[in-house]
Coordinates of C-alpha atoms and ligand atoms in Angstrom, one line a residue:
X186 CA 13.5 -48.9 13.7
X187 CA 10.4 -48.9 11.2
X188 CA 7.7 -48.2 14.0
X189 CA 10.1 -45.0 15.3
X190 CA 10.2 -44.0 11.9
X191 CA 6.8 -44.3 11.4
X192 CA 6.1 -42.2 14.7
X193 CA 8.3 -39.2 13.8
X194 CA 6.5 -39.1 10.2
X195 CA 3.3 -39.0 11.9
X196 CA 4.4 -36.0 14.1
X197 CA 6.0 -32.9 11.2
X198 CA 8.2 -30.4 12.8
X199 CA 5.0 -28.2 12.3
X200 CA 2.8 -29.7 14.6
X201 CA 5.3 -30.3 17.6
X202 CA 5.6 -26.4 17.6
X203 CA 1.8 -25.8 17.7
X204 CA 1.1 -28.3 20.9
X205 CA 4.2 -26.2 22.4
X206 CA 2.9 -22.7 21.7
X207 CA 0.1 -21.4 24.7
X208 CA -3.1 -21.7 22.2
X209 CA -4.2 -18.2 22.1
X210 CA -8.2 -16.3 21.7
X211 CA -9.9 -17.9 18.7
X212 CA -9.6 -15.7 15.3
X213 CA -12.6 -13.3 14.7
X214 CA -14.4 -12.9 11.0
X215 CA -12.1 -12.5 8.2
X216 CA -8.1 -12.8 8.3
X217 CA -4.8 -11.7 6.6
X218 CA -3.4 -14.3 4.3
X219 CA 1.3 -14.3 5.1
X220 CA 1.2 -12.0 2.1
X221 CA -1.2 -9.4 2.9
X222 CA 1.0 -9.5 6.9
X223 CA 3.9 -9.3 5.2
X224 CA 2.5 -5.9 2.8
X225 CA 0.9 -4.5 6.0
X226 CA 4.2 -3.9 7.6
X227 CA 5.0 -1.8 4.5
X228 CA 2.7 1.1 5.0
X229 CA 4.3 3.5 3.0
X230 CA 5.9 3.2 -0.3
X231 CA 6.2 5.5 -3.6
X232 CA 5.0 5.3 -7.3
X233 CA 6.8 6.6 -10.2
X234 CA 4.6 7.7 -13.1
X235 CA 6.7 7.8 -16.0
X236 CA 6.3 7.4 -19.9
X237 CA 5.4 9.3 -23.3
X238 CA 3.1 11.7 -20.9
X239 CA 6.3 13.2 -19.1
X240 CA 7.4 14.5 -23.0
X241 CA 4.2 15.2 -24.3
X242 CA 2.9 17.5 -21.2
X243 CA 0.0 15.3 -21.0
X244 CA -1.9 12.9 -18.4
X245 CA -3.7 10.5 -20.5
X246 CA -1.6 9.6 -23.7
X247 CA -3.7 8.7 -26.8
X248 CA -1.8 5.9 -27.7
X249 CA -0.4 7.5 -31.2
X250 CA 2.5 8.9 -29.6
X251 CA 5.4 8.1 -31.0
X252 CA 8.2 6.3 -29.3
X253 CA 10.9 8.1 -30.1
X254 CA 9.6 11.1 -28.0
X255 CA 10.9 9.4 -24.8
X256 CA 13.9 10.5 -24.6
X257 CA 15.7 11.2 -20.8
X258 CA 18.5 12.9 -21.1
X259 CA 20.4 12.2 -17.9
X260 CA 18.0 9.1 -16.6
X261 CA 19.5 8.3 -13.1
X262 CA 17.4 5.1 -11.6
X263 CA 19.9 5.4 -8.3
X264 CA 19.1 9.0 -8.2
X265 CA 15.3 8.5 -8.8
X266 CA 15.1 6.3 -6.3
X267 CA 17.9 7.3 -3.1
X268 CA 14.7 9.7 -2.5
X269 CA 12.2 7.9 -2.2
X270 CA 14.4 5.6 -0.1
X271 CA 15.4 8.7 2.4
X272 CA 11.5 9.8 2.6
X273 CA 11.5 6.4 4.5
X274 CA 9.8 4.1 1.5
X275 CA 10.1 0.2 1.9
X276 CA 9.0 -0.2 -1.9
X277 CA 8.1 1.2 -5.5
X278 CA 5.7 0.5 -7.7
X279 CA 6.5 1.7 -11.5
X280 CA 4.1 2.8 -14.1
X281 CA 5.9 -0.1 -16.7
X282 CA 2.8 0.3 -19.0
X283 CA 0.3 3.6 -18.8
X284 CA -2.9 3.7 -21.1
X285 CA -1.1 4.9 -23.4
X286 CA 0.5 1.3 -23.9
X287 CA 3.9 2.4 -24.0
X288 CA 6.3 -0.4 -22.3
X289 CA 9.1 1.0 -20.2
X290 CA 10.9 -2.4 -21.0
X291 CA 11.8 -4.3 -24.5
X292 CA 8.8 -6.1 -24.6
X293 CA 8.1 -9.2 -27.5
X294 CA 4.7 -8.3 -27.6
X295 CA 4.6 -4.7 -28.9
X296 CA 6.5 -2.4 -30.9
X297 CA 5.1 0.3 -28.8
X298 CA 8.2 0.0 -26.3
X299 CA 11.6 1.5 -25.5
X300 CA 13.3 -0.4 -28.0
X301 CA 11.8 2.1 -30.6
X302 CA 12.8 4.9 -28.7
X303 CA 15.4 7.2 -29.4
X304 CA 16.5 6.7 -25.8
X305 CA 20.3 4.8 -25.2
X306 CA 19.6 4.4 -29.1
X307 CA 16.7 2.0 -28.2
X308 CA 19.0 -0.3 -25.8
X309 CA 17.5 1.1 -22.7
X310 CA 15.3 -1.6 -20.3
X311 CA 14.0 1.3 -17.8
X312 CA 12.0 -1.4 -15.7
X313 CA 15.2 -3.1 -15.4
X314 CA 17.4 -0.2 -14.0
X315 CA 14.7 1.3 -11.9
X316 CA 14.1 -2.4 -10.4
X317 CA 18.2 -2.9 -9.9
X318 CA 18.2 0.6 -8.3
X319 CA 15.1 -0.3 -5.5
X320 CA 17.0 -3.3 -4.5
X321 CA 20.0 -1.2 -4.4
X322 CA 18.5 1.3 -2.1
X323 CA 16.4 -1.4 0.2
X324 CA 13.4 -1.3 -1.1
X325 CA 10.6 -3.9 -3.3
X326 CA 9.8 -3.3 -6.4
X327 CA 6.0 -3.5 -7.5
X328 CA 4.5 -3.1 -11.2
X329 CA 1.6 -0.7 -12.4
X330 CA 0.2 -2.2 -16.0
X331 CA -2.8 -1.0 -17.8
X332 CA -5.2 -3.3 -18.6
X333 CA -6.7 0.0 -20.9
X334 CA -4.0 -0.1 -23.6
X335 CA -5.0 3.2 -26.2
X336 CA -2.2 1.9 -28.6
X337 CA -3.2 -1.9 -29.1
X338 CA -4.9 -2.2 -32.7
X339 CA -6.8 -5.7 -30.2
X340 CA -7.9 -3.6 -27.7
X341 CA -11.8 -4.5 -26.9
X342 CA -10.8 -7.7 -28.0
X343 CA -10.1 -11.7 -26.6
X344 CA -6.2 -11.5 -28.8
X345 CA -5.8 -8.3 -26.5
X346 CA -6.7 -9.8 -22.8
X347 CA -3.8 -12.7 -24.2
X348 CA -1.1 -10.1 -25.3
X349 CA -2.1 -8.3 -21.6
X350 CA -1.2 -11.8 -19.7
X351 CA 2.2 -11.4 -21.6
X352 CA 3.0 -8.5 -20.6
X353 CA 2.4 -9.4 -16.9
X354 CA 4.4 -12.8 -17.0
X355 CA 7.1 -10.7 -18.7
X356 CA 7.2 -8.5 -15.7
X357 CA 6.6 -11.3 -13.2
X358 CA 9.5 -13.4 -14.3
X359 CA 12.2 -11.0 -15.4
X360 CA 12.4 -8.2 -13.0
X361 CA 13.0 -10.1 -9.9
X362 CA 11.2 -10.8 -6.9
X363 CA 7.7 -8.3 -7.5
X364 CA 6.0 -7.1 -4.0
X365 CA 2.7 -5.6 -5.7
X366 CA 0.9 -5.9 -8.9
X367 CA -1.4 -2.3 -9.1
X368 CA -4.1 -2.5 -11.9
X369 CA -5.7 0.4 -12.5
X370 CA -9.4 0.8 -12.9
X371 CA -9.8 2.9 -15.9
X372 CA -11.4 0.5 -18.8
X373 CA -12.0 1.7 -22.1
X374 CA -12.7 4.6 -24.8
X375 CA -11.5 6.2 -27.2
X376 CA -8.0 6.2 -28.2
X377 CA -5.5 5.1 -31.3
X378 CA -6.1 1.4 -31.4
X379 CA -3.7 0.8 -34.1
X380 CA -5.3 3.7 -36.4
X381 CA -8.8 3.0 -35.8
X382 CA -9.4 6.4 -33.8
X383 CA -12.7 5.3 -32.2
X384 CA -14.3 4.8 -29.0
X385 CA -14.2 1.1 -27.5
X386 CA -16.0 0.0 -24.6
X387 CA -15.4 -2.7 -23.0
X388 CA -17.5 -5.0 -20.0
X389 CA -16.3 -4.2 -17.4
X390 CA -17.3 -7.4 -15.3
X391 CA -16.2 -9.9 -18.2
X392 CA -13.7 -8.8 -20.6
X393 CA -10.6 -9.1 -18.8
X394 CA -11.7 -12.3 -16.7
X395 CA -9.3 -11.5 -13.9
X396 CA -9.8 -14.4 -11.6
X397 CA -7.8 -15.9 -14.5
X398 CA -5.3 -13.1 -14.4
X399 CA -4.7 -13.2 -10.6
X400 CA -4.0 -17.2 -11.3
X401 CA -1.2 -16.0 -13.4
X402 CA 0.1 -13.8 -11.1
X403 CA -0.2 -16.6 -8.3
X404 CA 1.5 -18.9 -10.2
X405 CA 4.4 -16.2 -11.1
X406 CA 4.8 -14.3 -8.0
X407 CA 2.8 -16.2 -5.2
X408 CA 4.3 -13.7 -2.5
X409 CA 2.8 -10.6 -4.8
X410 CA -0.1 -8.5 -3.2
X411 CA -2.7 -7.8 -6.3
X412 CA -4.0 -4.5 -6.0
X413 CA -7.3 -3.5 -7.7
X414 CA -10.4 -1.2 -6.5
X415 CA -11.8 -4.5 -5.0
X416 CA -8.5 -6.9 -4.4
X417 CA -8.1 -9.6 -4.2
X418 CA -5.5 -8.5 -1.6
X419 CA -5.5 -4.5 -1.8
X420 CA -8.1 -2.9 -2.1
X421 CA -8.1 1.1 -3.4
X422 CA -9.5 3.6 -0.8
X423 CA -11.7 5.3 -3.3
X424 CA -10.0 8.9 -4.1
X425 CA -7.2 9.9 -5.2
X426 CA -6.8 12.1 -2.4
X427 CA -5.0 9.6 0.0
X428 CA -7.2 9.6 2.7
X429 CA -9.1 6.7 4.2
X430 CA -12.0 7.0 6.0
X431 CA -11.6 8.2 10.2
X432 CA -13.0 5.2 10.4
X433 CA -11.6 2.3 8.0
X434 CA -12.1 -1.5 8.4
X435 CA -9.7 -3.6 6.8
X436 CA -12.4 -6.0 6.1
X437 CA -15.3 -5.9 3.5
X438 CA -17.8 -7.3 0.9
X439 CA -17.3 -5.4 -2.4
X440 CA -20.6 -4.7 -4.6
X441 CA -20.8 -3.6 -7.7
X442 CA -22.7 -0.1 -9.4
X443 CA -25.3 -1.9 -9.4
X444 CA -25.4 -4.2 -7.4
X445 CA -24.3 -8.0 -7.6
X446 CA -20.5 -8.5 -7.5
X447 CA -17.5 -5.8 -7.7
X448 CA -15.1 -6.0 -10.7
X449 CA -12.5 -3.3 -10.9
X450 CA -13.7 -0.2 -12.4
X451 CA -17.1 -1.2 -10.6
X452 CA -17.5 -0.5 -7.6
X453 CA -19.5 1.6 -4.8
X454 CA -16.6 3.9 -4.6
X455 CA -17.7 5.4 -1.3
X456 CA -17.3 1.8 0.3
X457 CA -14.0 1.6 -0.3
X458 CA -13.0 4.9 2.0
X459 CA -15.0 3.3 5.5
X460 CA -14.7 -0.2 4.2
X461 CA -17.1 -2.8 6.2
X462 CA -17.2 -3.8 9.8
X463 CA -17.3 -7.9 9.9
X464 CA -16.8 -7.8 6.5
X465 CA -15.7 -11.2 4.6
X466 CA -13.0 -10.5 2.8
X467 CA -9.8 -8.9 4.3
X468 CA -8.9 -6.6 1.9
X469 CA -7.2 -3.4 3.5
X470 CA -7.3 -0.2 1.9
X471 CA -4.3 1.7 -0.1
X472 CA -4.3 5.5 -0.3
X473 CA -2.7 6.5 -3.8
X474 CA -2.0 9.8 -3.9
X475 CA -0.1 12.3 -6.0
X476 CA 2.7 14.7 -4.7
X477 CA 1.7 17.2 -7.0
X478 CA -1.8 17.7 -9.0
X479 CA -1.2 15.8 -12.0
X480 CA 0.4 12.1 -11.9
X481 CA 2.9 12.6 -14.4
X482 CA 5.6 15.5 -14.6
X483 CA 4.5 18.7 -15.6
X484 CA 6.6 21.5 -15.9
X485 CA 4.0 24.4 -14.5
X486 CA 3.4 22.2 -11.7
X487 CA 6.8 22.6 -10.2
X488 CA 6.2 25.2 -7.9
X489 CA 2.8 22.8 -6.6
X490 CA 4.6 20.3 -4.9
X491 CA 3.4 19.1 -1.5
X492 CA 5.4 20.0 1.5
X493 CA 6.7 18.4 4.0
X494 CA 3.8 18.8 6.6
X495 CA 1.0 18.3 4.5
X496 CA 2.5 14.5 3.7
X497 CA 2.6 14.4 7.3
X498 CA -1.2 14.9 7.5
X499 CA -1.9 12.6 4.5
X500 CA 0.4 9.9 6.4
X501 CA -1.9 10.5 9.8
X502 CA -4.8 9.7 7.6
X503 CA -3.8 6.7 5.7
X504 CA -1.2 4.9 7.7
X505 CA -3.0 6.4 11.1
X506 CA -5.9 4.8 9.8
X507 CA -5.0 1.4 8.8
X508 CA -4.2 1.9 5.5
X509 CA -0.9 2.4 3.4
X510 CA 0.0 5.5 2.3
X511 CA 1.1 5.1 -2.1
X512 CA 2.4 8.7 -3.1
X513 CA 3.7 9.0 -6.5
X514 CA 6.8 11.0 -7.5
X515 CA 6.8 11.8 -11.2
X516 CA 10.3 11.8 -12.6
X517 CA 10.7 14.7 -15.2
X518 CA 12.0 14.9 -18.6
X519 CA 15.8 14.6 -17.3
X520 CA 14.7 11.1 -15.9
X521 CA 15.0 12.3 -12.2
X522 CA 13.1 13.4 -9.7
X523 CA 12.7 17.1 -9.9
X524 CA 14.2 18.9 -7.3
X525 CA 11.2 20.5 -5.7
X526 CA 9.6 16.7 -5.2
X527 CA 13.5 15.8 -3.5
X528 CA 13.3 19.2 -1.3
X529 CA 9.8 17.8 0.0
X530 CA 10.8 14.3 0.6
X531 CA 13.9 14.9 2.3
X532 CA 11.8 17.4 4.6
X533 CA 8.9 14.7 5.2
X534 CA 11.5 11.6 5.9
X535 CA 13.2 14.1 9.0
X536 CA 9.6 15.0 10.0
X537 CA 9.1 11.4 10.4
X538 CA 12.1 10.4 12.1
X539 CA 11.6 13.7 14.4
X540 CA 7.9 13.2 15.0
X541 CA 8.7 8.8 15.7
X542 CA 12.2 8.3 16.6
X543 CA 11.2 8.3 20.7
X544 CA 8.8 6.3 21.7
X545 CA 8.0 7.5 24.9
X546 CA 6.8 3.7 26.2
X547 CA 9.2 2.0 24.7
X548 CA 10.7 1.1 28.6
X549 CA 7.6 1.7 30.1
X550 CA 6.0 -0.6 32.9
X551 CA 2.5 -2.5 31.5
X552 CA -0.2 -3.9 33.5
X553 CA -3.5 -5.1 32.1
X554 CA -7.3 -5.9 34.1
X555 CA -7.0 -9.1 32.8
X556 CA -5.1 -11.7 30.6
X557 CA -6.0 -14.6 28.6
X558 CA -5.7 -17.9 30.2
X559 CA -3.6 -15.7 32.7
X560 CA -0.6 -16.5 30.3
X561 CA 2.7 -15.3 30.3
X562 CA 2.6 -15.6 27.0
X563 CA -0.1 -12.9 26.3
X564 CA 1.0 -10.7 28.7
X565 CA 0.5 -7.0 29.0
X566 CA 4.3 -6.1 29.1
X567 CA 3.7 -8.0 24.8
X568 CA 1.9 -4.5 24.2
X569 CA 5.4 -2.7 24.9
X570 CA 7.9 -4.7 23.5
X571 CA 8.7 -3.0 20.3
X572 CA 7.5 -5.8 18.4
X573 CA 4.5 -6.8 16.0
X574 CA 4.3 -10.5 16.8
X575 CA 4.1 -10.5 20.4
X576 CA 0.2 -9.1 22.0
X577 CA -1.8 -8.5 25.0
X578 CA -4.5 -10.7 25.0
X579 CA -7.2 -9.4 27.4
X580 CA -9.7 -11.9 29.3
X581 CA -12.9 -11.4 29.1
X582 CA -14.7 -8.9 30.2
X583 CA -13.6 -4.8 30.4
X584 CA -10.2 -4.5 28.9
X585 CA -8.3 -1.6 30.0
X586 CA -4.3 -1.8 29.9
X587 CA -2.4 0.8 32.1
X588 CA 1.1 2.1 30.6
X589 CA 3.5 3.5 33.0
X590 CA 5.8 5.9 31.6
X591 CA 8.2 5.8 34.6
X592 CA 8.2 9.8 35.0
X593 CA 5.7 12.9 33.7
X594 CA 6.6 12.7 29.7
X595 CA 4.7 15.3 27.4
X596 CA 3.1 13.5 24.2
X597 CA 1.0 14.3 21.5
X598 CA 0.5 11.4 19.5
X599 CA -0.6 7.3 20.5
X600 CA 0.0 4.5 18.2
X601 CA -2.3 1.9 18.7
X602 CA -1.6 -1.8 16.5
X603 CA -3.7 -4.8 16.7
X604 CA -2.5 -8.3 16.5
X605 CA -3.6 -9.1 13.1
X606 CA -3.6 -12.6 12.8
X607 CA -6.4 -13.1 14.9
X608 CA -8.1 -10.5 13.1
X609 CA -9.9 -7.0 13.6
X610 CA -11.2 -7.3 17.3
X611 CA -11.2 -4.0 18.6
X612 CA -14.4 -1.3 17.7
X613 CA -13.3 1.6 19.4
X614 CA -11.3 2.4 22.4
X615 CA -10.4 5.5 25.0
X616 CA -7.0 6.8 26.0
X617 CA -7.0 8.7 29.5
X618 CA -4.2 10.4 31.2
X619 CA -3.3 10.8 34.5
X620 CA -4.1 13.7 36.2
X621 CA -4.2 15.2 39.5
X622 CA -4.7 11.7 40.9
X623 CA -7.2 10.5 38.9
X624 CA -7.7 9.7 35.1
X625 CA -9.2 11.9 32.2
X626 CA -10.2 10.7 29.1
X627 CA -8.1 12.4 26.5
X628 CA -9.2 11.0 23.4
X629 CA -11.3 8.4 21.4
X630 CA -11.0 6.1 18.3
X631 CA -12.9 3.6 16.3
X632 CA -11.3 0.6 13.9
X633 CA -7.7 0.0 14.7
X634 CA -6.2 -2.7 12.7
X635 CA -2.8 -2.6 11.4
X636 CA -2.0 1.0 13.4
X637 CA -4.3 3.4 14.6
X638 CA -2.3 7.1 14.7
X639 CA -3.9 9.4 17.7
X640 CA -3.4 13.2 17.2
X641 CA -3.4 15.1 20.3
X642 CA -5.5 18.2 20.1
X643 CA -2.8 19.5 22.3
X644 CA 0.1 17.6 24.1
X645 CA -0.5 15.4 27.6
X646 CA 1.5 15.7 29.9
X647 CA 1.6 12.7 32.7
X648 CA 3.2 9.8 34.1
X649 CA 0.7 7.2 32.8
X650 CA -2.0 6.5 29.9
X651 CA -4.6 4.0 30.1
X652 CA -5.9 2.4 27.1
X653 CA -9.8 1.4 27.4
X654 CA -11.4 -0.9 24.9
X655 CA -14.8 0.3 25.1
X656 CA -16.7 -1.4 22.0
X657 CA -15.1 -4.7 20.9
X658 CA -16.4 -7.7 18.8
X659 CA -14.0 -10.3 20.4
X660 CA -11.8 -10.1 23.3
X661 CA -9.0 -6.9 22.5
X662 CA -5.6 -8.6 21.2
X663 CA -3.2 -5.6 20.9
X664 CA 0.8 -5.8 19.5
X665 CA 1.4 -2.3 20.6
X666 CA 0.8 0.7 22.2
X667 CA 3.5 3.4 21.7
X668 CA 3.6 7.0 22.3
X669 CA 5.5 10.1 20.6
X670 CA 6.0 13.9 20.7
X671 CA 5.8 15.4 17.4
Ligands
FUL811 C1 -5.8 6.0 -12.6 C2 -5.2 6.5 -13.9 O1 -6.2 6.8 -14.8 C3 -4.3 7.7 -13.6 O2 -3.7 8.2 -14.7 C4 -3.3 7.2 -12.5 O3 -2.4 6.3 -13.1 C5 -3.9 6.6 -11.3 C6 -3.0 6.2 -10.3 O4 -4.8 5.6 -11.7 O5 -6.7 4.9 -12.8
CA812 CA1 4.4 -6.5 20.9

């Protein structure tokens, strides 16, 4: 009995599974960590920029607002958010604290907060309702807080970078399960500070000391992405236009102004647009962009809301280049989302369903030049199968997999994902059509990654597409090639 005992203690559950599984290509360079797989499958999500700005008609607040001034009149949290949901959102991330250092919940560490508002007679918790509401409506919840806090007498001081870790673990542990943590990049100047009125810098690469910050966040909310303009698991794309880079590496090495090592707030900014190929770190990029100009509700802006097709285009180049796609939605003074942002939304979530809802291959017939190990398991027919965690896994040599629709289709639009566990493999590839009994090369694209969206000039029309790898760093390991008429 012992010795049996013994035996099955020497051999966990785990390992059993591993000797069974077919042992696929090595890794290559840098790889996702389970929470930066889990955030890729996200790809697009909203923000909600909401605070004293939205009454004040401004976009930086000064920090000497007063508190009462927010003041919703008809706040809705299930109607802010049903939107967002429809648009086709998996999460939201809320501004809980802007620089103006106004909390959106009852905080203990500031007066400068809700509770002094004249809002539900200072009862109100809006982090609370909004975050009640995503869950409602499907989707994560994720927390924008400023280190820069305009309102904090400490400000530019270490009693300040303490009352900041409050705030967070406040957040982290009363607000549920939190998907993303989004610090902004913006450090120091001049603001209120208590009733000083003066200009504060701040050190950019020491004052905050956020490895120790990330700890707390680890510690808190291990499953959290952090988001910064150099990670640790997000990485900002460098505008605020929401476009990444044609082409956009999920992988990188981060250096600072100057040189030396990246801190948020400094950074070579154009690096984070093209990020680097073999980089160390994997640290995909997150396009944050606005659906109007300004980030916070303005009432002259309401006739400059983005429509329907140009999210589409923002959406081809983030999330059709590797990226996620952040776009903020500014609730007005009502507390809702203005009807000309909802008109937009609901227009871009049936775009999307229109432009994906067929995927052409999805029953289509896959054969490959080659497979690893000549494994089922890695199989060609893996790159059709509708889901993310089964591959093609190409031998070595050319890699070229053949997709047979099974009669003439017209398409516009190729979806290209790589298996991501193993890493960023694939440099560029070719997609060719078949015509007239022979192939022609239709189009070409570099870094793939987590999805690679290919826009037809105009649309194909055939009964077969080959994809070509035709630069690669390691042998091609692709979860899916899926096409679409938009
Ligand atoms: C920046 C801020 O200064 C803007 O106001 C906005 O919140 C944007 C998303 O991040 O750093
Ligand atoms: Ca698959």
């Amino acid at each position: 009995m012992i010795s049996r005992r013994r035996f099955s203690a020497a051999l966990p559950f785990a390992a059993t599974l591993a000797s069974a599984a077919p042992k696929g290509p090595a890794p290559f360079g840098a790889l996702p960590s389970a929470r930066q797989l889990a955030w890729h499958e996200l790809e697009f999500y909203g923000f909600l920029h909401f605070t004293v700005n939205t009454f004040t008609d401004k976009e930086w607040g000064y920090g000497d607002e007063s508190p009462n001034l927010f003041n919703p009149t008809e706040f809705d949290a299930d109607r802010m958010v049903e939107p967002l949901a429809a648009a086709g959102m998996k999460g939201v991330i809320l501004t809980c604290k802007h620089h103006d250092g106004f909390c959106l919940w009852p905080t203990r560490t500031t007066e400068h907060c809700v509770r002094n508002s004249a809002w539900r007679g200072g009862k109100g918790d809006a982090v609370k309702e909004i975050s009640e509401a995503a869950r409602r409506h499907g989707l994560k919840f994720g927390v924008y807080l400023s280190p820069w806090d305009r309102n904090n007498a400490h400000y530019g001081r270490p009693e300040y970078i303490e009352t900041y870790r409050s705030q967070l673990r406040e957040l982290l542990t009363q607000y549920g399960p939190i998907y993303e943590v989004w610090h902004d990049g913006a450090n120091g100047g001049d603001g209120f500070y208590g009733g000083a009125r003066e200009k504060r810098q701040i050190d950019r690469k020491t004052y905050y000391d956020w490895p120790k910050t990330w700890e707390l966040t680890r510690t808190l909310a291990p499953n959290a992405v952090i988001f910064s303009d150099v990670g640790p698991d997000v990485r900002w794309v460098g505008n605020e236009r929401g476009i990444a880079n044609e082409t956009c590496w999920a992988t990188i090495d981060p250096v600072g102004r100057e040189g030396g090592p990246a801190a948020p707030g400094d950074v070579q900014e154009k690096d984070l647009t093209t990020g680097h190929r073999g980089g160390k770190r994997w640290l995909p990029a997150e396009c944050d962009v606005s659906i109007r100009p300004g980030w916070f509700w303005h009432e002259k802006e309401n006739g400059r809301v983005k429509s329907p097709e140009t999210l589409m285009d923002l959406y081809f180049k983030s999330v059709g280049r590797g990226a996620s796609f952040l776009l903020n939605v500014p609730p007005d003074r009502r507390g809702l989302l203005n009807e000309a942002d909802v008109q937009s939304l609901r227009g871009f979530g049936e775009l999307v369903r229109r432009t994906f809802g067929e995927n052409l291959a999805a029953k289509a017939r896959a054969t490959a030049s080659s497979v690893f190990a000549k494994g089922r398991a890695f199989r060609a027919e893996n790159a059709v199968d509708g889901r993310r965690d089964t591959y093609w896994a190409a031998g070595d040599g050319p890699a070229e997999l053949t997709v047979d629709l099974g009669r003439e289709a017209s398409f516009n639009i190729v979806r290209l994902r790589e298996y991501l566990p193993l890493g960023q493999r694939i440099d560029s590839v070719a997609v060719d059509a078949w015509r007239d009994g022979g192939w022609k090369e239709i189009a070409q694209a570099t870094s793939i990654g987590a999805c690679r969206l290919i826009r037809l000039a105009e649309p194909a029309a055939s009964t077969k597409i080959r994809v070509r790898v035709t630069k690669a760093s390691a042998s091609a390991a692709i979860s899916e090639v899926a096409v679409f008429k938009g």
